[in-house]
Amino acid sequence: VTPTPFTVSRVTSLRRRVDGWKRRGQSIAFVPTMGALHDGHRRLIERAAGKGRRVVVSIFVNPTQFGPGEDYAAYPRARRADLKLCREAGADLVFAPGVREVYPAGFATTVHVEGLDRTLCAPHRPGHFDGVTTVVLKLLEMVRPDRLLLGRKDAQQAVICGRMIRDLNLPVVLQVIPTVREPDGLAISSRNRYLTQEERAAAPALYQALDAGRRAIAEGERSAKGVIDLVRRRLDVAGLFRVQYIELVDPRTLEPVEPKPGEQLLAAAAFLGRARLIDNIVVRTGRASRRDATRGASR
Ligand code: AMP
């Protein structure tokens, strides 16, 4: 008997395995990644593995979501360590296709979700989210999972993919997992390994600044500009950061909003050396604000 491989690179092999599980009535959860896996990915895979589900993890550094001058070529690749983490976290199968398997020669189709691309990362990374939605839709068609797990750390990505799933009636349930952080608050990211020692020491200021903004709203700040200026001052004091944006938006429409009872998303992107870091916090105010504030949203 040939042992069943843990890693496949072809869609046909992937489908054979997944179809076998489905015939036995097993449910499939899917975690798409770009590799260089860390404890954030580990949490997604662990959560996917609950309740007897079969878990497929994809590892694919998707060229179409990188802009010119971004870090596609330099993006960290660590296949052996990635496979170890996938096994430990409870994955059943890793799908690691080559670029040609995903984008055959002459590939000409793009998925574009209109209207959620006016704020946050979208204006700074033209075409990025079209690359994301195109590859996510393709991966969903390849894997055909019952459940898709994405991280809140990439909040705009999760909102846009959620809208695509709804708009296209994709038969998959989206589950968004809270951001996994280092003990000092820094959101874990594959790109954190670009940081020098000095930059790594400064990096938690991004989360701390957003958290200061969240607290200001909880304590009654009612101007988005006031919140954003506060976050910006915190990052200025920390030094080293080159801020790309700080925005307060509605968590569903991603349109700019003023602080008000309910939920807002406070999000920022900043360069620290060659690393572009993003982070966000869900701000909840209103009757439950005190309890939610101490629980620390999106931790
Ligand atoms: P990536 O490999 O960076 O494309 O990320 C793959 C998935 O992991 C995406 O759904 C991310 O949102 C999620 N992810 C990355 N970092 C974290 C983190 N620190 N906490 C939670 N999810 C994360």
Short mmCIF file of C-alpha atoms and ligand atoms in Angstrom, two decimals:
data_model
loop_
_atom_site.label_atom_id
_atom_site.label_comp_id
_atom_site.label_asym_id
_atom_site.label_seq_id
_atom_site.Cartn_x
_atom_site.Cartn_y
_atom_site.Cartn_z
CA VAL A 1 0.00 0.00 0.00
CA THR A 2 1.32 3.44 -0.84
CA PRO A 3 0.91 5.78 2.12
CA THR A 4 -1.45 8.68 1.46
CA PRO A 5 0.64 11.84 1.06
CA PHE A 6 0.29 14.72 3.52
CA THR A 7 1.09 17.25 0.79
CA VAL A 8 -0.36 17.44 -2.72
CA SER A 9 0.41 19.95 -5.44
CA ARG A 10 -2.21 18.98 -8.05
CA VAL A 11 -5.88 19.86 -8.03
CA THR A 12 -6.79 16.34 -9.21
CA SER A 13 -5.06 14.74 -6.20
CA LEU A 14 -6.63 17.29 -3.87
CA ARG A 15 -10.11 16.58 -5.24
CA ARG A 16 -9.66 12.81 -4.95
CA ARG A 17 -8.87 13.11 -1.24
CA VAL A 18 -11.56 15.63 -0.45
CA ASP A 19 -14.20 13.71 -2.42
CA GLY A 20 -13.32 10.56 -0.46
CA TRP A 21 -13.93 12.38 2.82
CA LYS A 22 -17.17 13.85 1.55
CA ARG A 23 -18.46 10.43 0.46
CA ARG A 24 -17.95 9.33 4.07
CA GLY A 25 -20.04 12.28 5.20
CA GLN A 26 -17.13 14.22 6.65
CA SER A 27 -17.18 17.99 6.70
CA ILE A 28 -14.23 19.95 5.27
CA ALA A 29 -12.67 23.09 6.77
CA PHE A 30 -10.19 25.12 4.74
CA VAL A 31 -7.41 27.47 5.86
CA PRO A 32 -5.71 29.35 3.00
CA THR A 33 -2.21 30.66 3.79
CA MET A 34 0.89 31.99 2.09
CA GLY A 35 3.18 29.81 4.26
CA ALA A 36 5.89 31.03 6.64
CA LEU A 37 3.41 29.75 9.20
CA HIS A 38 3.23 31.04 12.77
CA ASP A 39 1.01 30.84 15.83
CA GLY A 40 -1.72 32.89 14.10
CA HIS A 41 -2.00 30.24 11.39
CA ARG A 42 -1.72 27.54 14.06
CA ARG A 43 -4.78 28.93 15.82
CA LEU A 44 -6.76 28.96 12.56
CA ILE A 45 -5.86 25.33 11.85
CA GLU A 46 -6.67 24.26 15.43
CA ARG A 47 -10.03 25.99 15.27
CA ALA A 48 -10.70 24.42 11.87
CA ALA A 49 -9.96 20.95 13.27
CA GLY A 50 -12.73 21.02 15.87
CA LYS A 51 -15.80 18.79 15.73
CA GLY A 52 -14.32 15.98 13.66
CA ARG A 53 -13.86 18.06 10.54
CA ARG A 54 -11.20 17.30 7.94
CA VAL A 55 -8.82 20.23 7.58
CA VAL A 56 -7.16 21.31 4.34
CA VAL A 57 -4.45 24.00 4.53
CA SER A 58 -3.20 25.64 1.35
CA ILE A 59 0.27 27.11 1.09
CA PHE A 60 0.56 29.39 -1.91
CA VAL A 61 2.36 32.70 -2.20
CA ASN A 62 -0.13 34.28 -4.57
CA PRO A 63 1.66 36.48 -7.12
CA THR A 64 -1.47 38.36 -8.19
CA GLN A 65 -1.97 39.98 -4.77
CA PHE A 66 1.49 41.58 -4.74
CA GLY A 67 1.95 44.93 -6.45
CA PRO A 68 5.05 46.03 -8.35
CA GLY A 69 7.76 46.89 -5.82
CA GLU A 70 6.15 44.75 -3.10
CA ASP A 71 7.83 41.75 -1.48
CA TYR A 72 6.68 38.80 -3.66
CA ALA A 73 10.19 37.53 -4.40
CA ALA A 74 11.42 38.15 -0.85
CA TYR A 75 8.32 36.76 0.89
CA PRO A 76 9.59 34.18 3.41
CA ARG A 77 9.30 30.54 2.34
CA ALA A 78 9.81 27.79 4.92
CA ARG A 79 8.24 24.58 3.64
CA ARG A 80 9.68 22.05 6.14
CA ALA A 81 8.74 24.07 9.22
CA ASP A 82 5.33 24.82 7.67
CA LEU A 83 4.51 21.13 7.21
CA LYS A 84 5.55 20.38 10.79
CA LEU A 85 3.28 23.13 12.11
CA CYS A 86 0.38 21.91 9.94
CA ARG A 87 0.73 18.36 11.31
CA GLU A 88 0.99 19.52 14.92
CA ALA A 89 -2.02 21.81 14.60
CA GLY A 90 -4.20 19.02 13.22
CA ALA A 91 -4.30 19.52 9.44
CA ASP A 92 -5.23 16.45 7.37
CA LEU A 93 -3.88 17.64 4.05
CA VAL A 94 -1.69 20.43 2.72
CA PHE A 95 -2.34 21.74 -0.78
CA ALA A 96 0.81 23.45 -2.08
CA PRO A 97 0.34 24.12 -5.78
CA GLY A 98 2.81 25.72 -8.14
CA VAL A 99 1.96 29.01 -9.81
CA ARG A 100 1.07 27.28 -13.12
CA GLU A 101 -1.37 24.93 -11.38
CA VAL A 102 -3.30 27.93 -10.10
CA TYR A 103 -2.79 30.29 -13.05
CA PRO A 104 -2.59 28.34 -16.32
CA ALA A 105 -1.04 30.17 -19.26
CA GLY A 106 -3.52 32.66 -20.67
CA PHE A 107 -5.39 33.04 -17.38
CA ALA A 108 -7.74 35.99 -17.92
CA THR A 109 -10.39 36.08 -15.18
CA THR A 110 -10.49 38.42 -12.19
CA VAL A 111 -12.99 38.65 -9.34
CA HIS A 112 -13.62 42.22 -8.25
CA VAL A 113 -15.76 43.16 -5.24
CA GLU A 114 -16.95 46.71 -5.73
CA GLY A 115 -17.21 49.37 -3.07
CA LEU A 116 -15.21 47.93 -0.18
CA ASP A 117 -11.99 49.20 -1.73
CA ARG A 118 -12.18 52.91 -0.93
CA THR A 119 -10.51 52.78 2.49
CA LEU A 120 -7.81 51.06 4.57
CA CYS A 121 -5.28 49.03 2.57
CA ALA A 122 -7.08 49.13 -0.79
CA PRO A 123 -6.06 52.62 -2.02
CA HIS A 124 -2.46 51.91 -1.01
CA ARG A 125 -2.29 48.52 -2.70
CA PRO A 126 -4.07 48.86 -6.08
CA GLY A 127 -5.21 45.47 -7.38
CA HIS A 128 -4.31 43.67 -4.15
CA PHE A 129 -7.82 42.66 -3.17
CA ASP A 130 -8.70 41.57 -6.71
CA GLY A 131 -5.74 39.21 -6.41
CA VAL A 132 -7.02 38.01 -3.05
CA THR A 133 -10.65 37.44 -4.10
CA THR A 134 -9.57 35.77 -7.34
CA VAL A 135 -7.27 33.30 -5.59
CA VAL A 136 -9.69 32.67 -2.71
CA LEU A 137 -12.54 31.90 -5.12
CA LYS A 138 -10.25 29.61 -7.12
CA LEU A 139 -9.04 27.83 -3.98
CA LEU A 140 -12.64 27.44 -2.78
CA GLU A 141 -13.52 25.82 -6.12
CA MET A 142 -10.50 23.53 -5.89
CA VAL A 143 -11.05 22.43 -2.28
CA ARG A 144 -14.85 22.81 -2.07
CA PRO A 145 -14.89 23.13 1.72
CA ASP A 146 -17.92 23.54 3.97
CA ARG A 147 -16.13 26.12 6.08
CA LEU A 148 -13.50 28.80 5.37
CA LEU A 149 -11.35 30.22 8.17
CA LEU A 150 -9.76 33.66 7.88
CA GLY A 151 -7.99 35.84 10.45
CA ARG A 152 -9.33 39.15 11.77
CA LYS A 153 -5.80 40.51 11.48
CA ASP A 154 -6.52 41.04 7.79
CA ALA A 155 -9.91 42.57 8.54
CA GLN A 156 -10.54 44.12 5.14
CA GLN A 157 -9.69 40.84 3.43
CA ALA A 158 -12.21 39.01 5.63
CA VAL A 159 -14.95 41.57 4.94
CA ILE A 160 -14.34 41.51 1.18
CA CYS A 161 -14.25 37.70 1.05
CA GLY A 162 -17.45 37.59 3.12
CA ARG A 163 -19.16 39.88 0.62
CA MET A 164 -17.94 37.75 -2.30
CA ILE A 165 -19.29 34.59 -0.62
CA ARG A 166 -22.66 36.23 -0.11
CA ASP A 167 -22.86 37.88 -3.52
CA LEU A 168 -21.89 34.72 -5.42
CA ASN A 169 -23.93 32.29 -3.25
CA LEU A 170 -20.82 30.28 -2.51
CA PRO A 171 -21.80 27.23 -0.42
CA VAL A 172 -19.30 27.88 2.37
CA VAL A 173 -19.52 29.31 5.88
CA LEU A 174 -16.94 31.98 6.72
CA GLN A 175 -15.47 31.92 10.21
CA VAL A 176 -13.25 34.85 11.21
CA ILE A 177 -10.74 34.17 13.99
CA PRO A 178 -9.50 36.89 16.41
CA THR A 179 -5.98 38.23 15.94
CA VAL A 180 -3.28 36.18 17.66
CA ARG A 181 -0.69 38.40 19.33
CA GLU A 182 2.77 38.14 20.85
CA PRO A 183 2.79 38.59 24.65
CA ASP A 184 3.72 42.26 24.14
CA GLY A 185 0.67 42.85 21.91
CA LEU A 186 2.30 42.75 18.46
CA ALA A 187 0.03 41.00 15.96
CA ILE A 188 1.89 37.94 14.73
CA SER A 189 2.74 38.14 11.03
CA SER A 190 5.02 36.36 8.58
CA ARG A 191 6.44 39.80 7.81
CA ASN A 192 7.58 40.35 11.41
CA ARG A 193 10.70 38.42 10.49
CA TYR A 194 11.78 41.41 8.36
CA LEU A 195 12.15 43.48 11.56
CA THR A 196 15.57 44.32 12.99
CA GLN A 197 16.00 43.99 16.73
CA GLU A 198 15.43 47.70 17.20
CA GLU A 199 12.33 47.69 15.01
CA ARG A 200 10.95 44.62 16.78
CA ALA A 201 11.32 46.45 20.09
CA ALA A 202 9.30 49.40 18.72
CA ALA A 203 6.69 47.26 16.93
CA PRO A 204 4.19 46.72 19.81
CA ALA A 205 3.53 50.48 19.73
CA LEU A 206 1.22 49.87 16.77
CA TYR A 207 -1.17 47.78 18.87
CA GLN A 208 -0.69 50.01 21.91
CA ALA A 209 -1.54 53.12 19.88
CA LEU A 210 -4.72 51.51 18.51
CA ASP A 211 -5.64 50.38 22.01
CA ALA A 212 -5.18 53.95 23.27
CA GLY A 213 -7.59 55.05 20.52
CA ARG A 214 -10.07 52.39 21.60
CA ARG A 215 -9.84 53.57 25.21
CA ALA A 216 -10.37 57.18 24.19
CA ILE A 217 -13.61 56.20 22.45
CA ALA A 218 -14.69 54.13 25.46
CA GLU A 219 -14.06 57.19 27.62
CA GLY A 220 -16.24 59.40 25.44
CA GLU A 221 -14.16 60.74 22.52
CA ARG A 222 -16.73 61.42 19.79
CA SER A 223 -14.53 62.65 16.94
CA ALA A 224 -12.82 60.25 14.55
CA LYS A 225 -10.18 62.92 13.89
CA GLY A 226 -9.50 63.15 17.63
CA VAL A 227 -9.00 59.37 17.81
CA ILE A 228 -6.83 59.24 14.70
CA ASP A 229 -4.65 62.16 15.87
CA LEU A 230 -4.14 60.40 19.19
CA VAL A 231 -3.05 57.16 17.50
CA ARG A 232 -0.74 59.11 15.18
CA ARG A 233 0.88 60.96 18.10
CA ARG A 234 1.52 57.66 19.87
CA LEU A 235 3.25 56.28 16.79
CA ASP A 236 5.27 59.49 16.37
CA VAL A 237 6.49 59.21 19.95
CA ALA A 238 7.43 55.55 19.43
CA GLY A 239 9.62 56.62 16.51
CA LEU A 240 10.66 54.58 13.43
CA PHE A 241 7.10 54.19 12.09
CA ARG A 242 6.14 55.61 8.69
CA VAL A 243 2.36 55.67 8.90
CA GLN A 244 0.41 54.77 5.78
CA TYR A 245 -3.09 55.17 7.22
CA ILE A 246 -5.01 55.29 10.46
CA GLU A 247 -8.78 55.00 9.96
CA LEU A 248 -11.97 54.48 11.90
CA VAL A 249 -14.51 52.63 9.75
CA ASP A 250 -17.78 50.78 9.90
CA PRO A 251 -16.87 47.08 10.26
CA ARG A 252 -19.36 46.01 7.56
CA THR A 253 -19.19 48.76 4.92
CA LEU A 254 -15.58 49.84 5.70
CA GLU A 255 -16.72 53.46 5.19
CA PRO A 256 -15.24 56.13 7.51
CA VAL A 257 -17.42 56.81 10.56
CA GLU A 258 -17.44 58.95 13.68
CA PRO A 259 -17.29 57.11 17.01
CA LYS A 260 -20.81 56.12 18.08
CA PRO A 261 -22.57 53.42 20.08
CA GLY A 262 -22.11 50.06 18.39
CA GLU A 263 -19.02 48.70 16.65
CA GLN A 264 -16.26 50.41 14.72
CA LEU A 265 -13.03 49.12 13.31
CA LEU A 266 -9.92 51.13 14.19
CA ALA A 267 -7.18 50.08 11.79
CA ALA A 268 -3.71 51.20 10.78
CA ALA A 269 -0.85 50.35 8.45
CA ALA A 270 2.72 51.54 8.94
CA PHE A 271 6.13 50.73 7.61
CA LEU A 272 8.73 49.79 10.16
CA GLY A 273 11.96 49.50 8.20
CA ARG A 274 11.12 47.28 5.23
CA ALA A 275 8.20 45.59 6.97
CA ARG A 276 4.71 46.87 6.30
CA LEU A 277 2.70 46.13 9.43
CA ILE A 278 -1.08 46.23 9.70
CA ASP A 279 -3.26 45.89 12.75
CA ASN A 280 -6.79 46.65 13.86
CA ILE A 281 -9.06 46.64 16.87
CA VAL A 282 -12.82 46.28 17.00
CA VAL A 283 -14.12 49.11 19.17
CA ARG A 284 -17.40 48.37 20.92
CA THR A 285 -19.28 51.12 22.70
CA GLY A 286 -22.76 51.46 24.05
CA ARG A 287 -24.44 49.68 26.90
CA ALA A 288 -21.88 46.84 26.96
CA SER A 289 -18.86 49.11 26.47
CA ARG A 290 -17.27 48.64 29.88
CA ARG A 291 -17.28 44.88 29.80
CA ASP A 292 -16.13 44.73 26.20
CA ALA A 293 -13.41 47.29 26.79
CA THR A 294 -11.84 45.31 29.61
CA ARG A 295 -12.14 42.07 27.68
CA GLY A 296 -10.03 43.69 24.95
CA ALA A 297 -11.71 43.35 21.57
CA SER A 298 -9.96 41.34 18.85
CA ARG A 299 -7.24 40.01 21.11
P1 AMP B 1 -1.24 34.85 5.31
O1 AMP B 1 -0.43 33.60 5.28
O2 AMP B 1 -0.54 36.00 5.96
O3 AMP B 1 -1.88 35.17 4.00
O4 AMP B 1 -2.45 34.56 6.29
C1 AMP B 1 -3.27 33.43 6.15
C2 AMP B 1 -4.45 33.55 7.08
O5 AMP B 1 -3.97 33.64 8.42
C3 AMP B 1 -5.27 34.81 6.83
O6 AMP B 1 -6.64 34.50 6.99
C4 AMP B 1 -4.79 35.74 7.91
O7 AMP B 1 -5.75 36.70 8.29
C5 AMP B 1 -4.53 34.78 9.04
N1 AMP B 1 -3.60 35.35 10.01
C6 AMP B 1 -2.36 35.83 9.77
N2 AMP B 1 -1.81 36.31 10.91
C7 AMP B 1 -2.74 36.13 11.89
C8 AMP B 1 -2.79 36.43 13.29
N3 AMP B 1 -1.77 37.01 13.92
N4 AMP B 1 -3.91 36.12 13.96
C9 AMP B 1 -4.96 35.54 13.34
N5 AMP B 1 -4.97 35.23 12.03
C10 AMP B 1 -3.88 35.52 11.31
#
